[in-house]
């Protein structure tokens, strides 16, 4: 079966972003950009399915600026077979992204789409669910274990109560949680090989998708700063302060 | 959202009620009722009786279960709940559809929004107007003020940002029974198999007054026991950092952070936690933060009201012992 996996170019997880003083957004100039960590887990899972001979082909898609091709190359170096890059200039909301992905799915006809559960920039946690709705496919969100059994998929999900297992008939959408796997680092030979793998370039128009949506960002601002940094010298002082100053015990 | 094992209303839903009443108060004189949907329970169930105790609610919709649908509804399977919510919306045309930003809400609501061809606003932490909301981005390092112009606003609400609705004496409320079976491909392709839930006598992490969390500094699963003795003294819930969960010290449902649970207790004690951005995102709204870490440069100290640079293996047992002694003194005096 074919597997489609999606990747998003985001600010590297280790970077602490700065809010622009004029409230127009966060300052991304000279900021290290990387593949969204949850997308790395998605790519790893797809590649493992291929290595286990469950998947016949792994296609990686990204919707983003021209530099997103770097993240597609990373996925190809991890073991994906070919890429699809939908070039867009502006950041688009999950509703539009999932509509565009639907068009890709209808064209490529994968049996399984694997996505990260959320991107660490907008933290929306919506795209996989919206895609599943648009396709009228079942969804296994926040997956920590995925097992293909014939035409079915058993997905163990990380939920507030603990773990839950669903069985989905393929085709289906899966979104990855942290503990699904540990993504590999691409080796140099594989990075070289990835340079020869094809990346198809598309625009939103090719996917019959117009960026219309009902959300408008009015401003981006800094959260209130927490006054911390006070130290105590001993456990006894700590307990005294918690009892008599903070009055929480 | 109802806890399927206890039939209790989840705190995330009670916080969502409060957020919703803030929205309706800003709509003004128009129709501004709050209606509640409970799927998978019958009209005379404990869950529905409990829901009548929420004073802000003015009507309840109930989808009684049958053999096929009971588990699917009770465990919040999105392929069943989303079309159910959609159908209800088509009948009644709500202005807002709101759920708590629990794993339940996060799973179901984007499907609802897509079904209605509208955007969703995730993790709302503030209501500025009936169509303007505040939500955190970049793991809470920035806040975004967004205006939603869609005809229906689909929202998930972060429970730490809103007080939970306080239950009062049960009201006489109209309860409308709906029978619903989805007629979609997705709903036919999903079945609920099983769950693994760790049983705990401790208070729920997201609603506990005191939370003690352990990090990688605890070194192994066995060492989490030293937190338990302290938690017993303080009536606290126990949480964990992502590093501790990844290392297999504790199960995923204990994780506090951007990708785990958001908590905002009166007292949060971080033990052996360095304070990665994504952990801070899940606990920095706590009223009082204590950090115990032997590394004086750990970023957790920057947000801590009381930082103690110490070896946790000495400090935590000492704290437990001192609280014990103090308790005894209090009894004697």
Short mmCIF file of C-alpha atoms in Angstrom, two decimals, chain B residues 2 5 39 50 54 59 62 95 103 122 152 178 183 196 202 211-212 233 270 278 297-298 302 315:
data_model
loop_
_atom_site.label_atom_id
_atom_site.label_comp_id
_atom_site.label_asym_id
_atom_site.label_seq_id
_atom_site.Cartn_x
_atom_site.Cartn_y
_atom_site.Cartn_z
CA UNK B 2 -18.38 12.49 30.81
CA UNK B 5 -16.19 4.96 34.50
CA UNK B 39 -24.30 11.40 23.77
CA UNK B 50 -25.48 15.70 37.12
CA UNK B 54 -24.83 23.17 36.06
CA UNK B 59 -31.35 22.81 27.73
CA UNK B 62 -29.47 13.46 24.96
CA UNK B 95 -23.62 30.65 17.21
CA UNK B 103 -7.86 14.86 24.16
CA UNK B 122 -7.96 25.77 19.43
CA UNK B 152 -20.52 29.37 13.58
CA UNK B 178 -32.46 12.50 19.77
CA UNK B 183 -24.54 7.38 7.80
CA UNK B 196 -5.56 0.86 29.61
CA UNK B 202 -4.95 10.43 44.08
CA UNK B 211 0.55 18.94 42.00
CA UNK B 212 3.99 17.41 42.50
CA UNK B 233 1.01 14.58 53.03
CA UNK B 270 8.67 20.62 40.27
CA UNK B 278 7.21 22.79 26.55
CA UNK B 297 21.06 27.24 36.43
CA UNK B 298 18.01 25.12 35.59
CA UNK B 302 13.23 31.49 36.52
CA UNK B 315 15.21 17.47 50.14
#
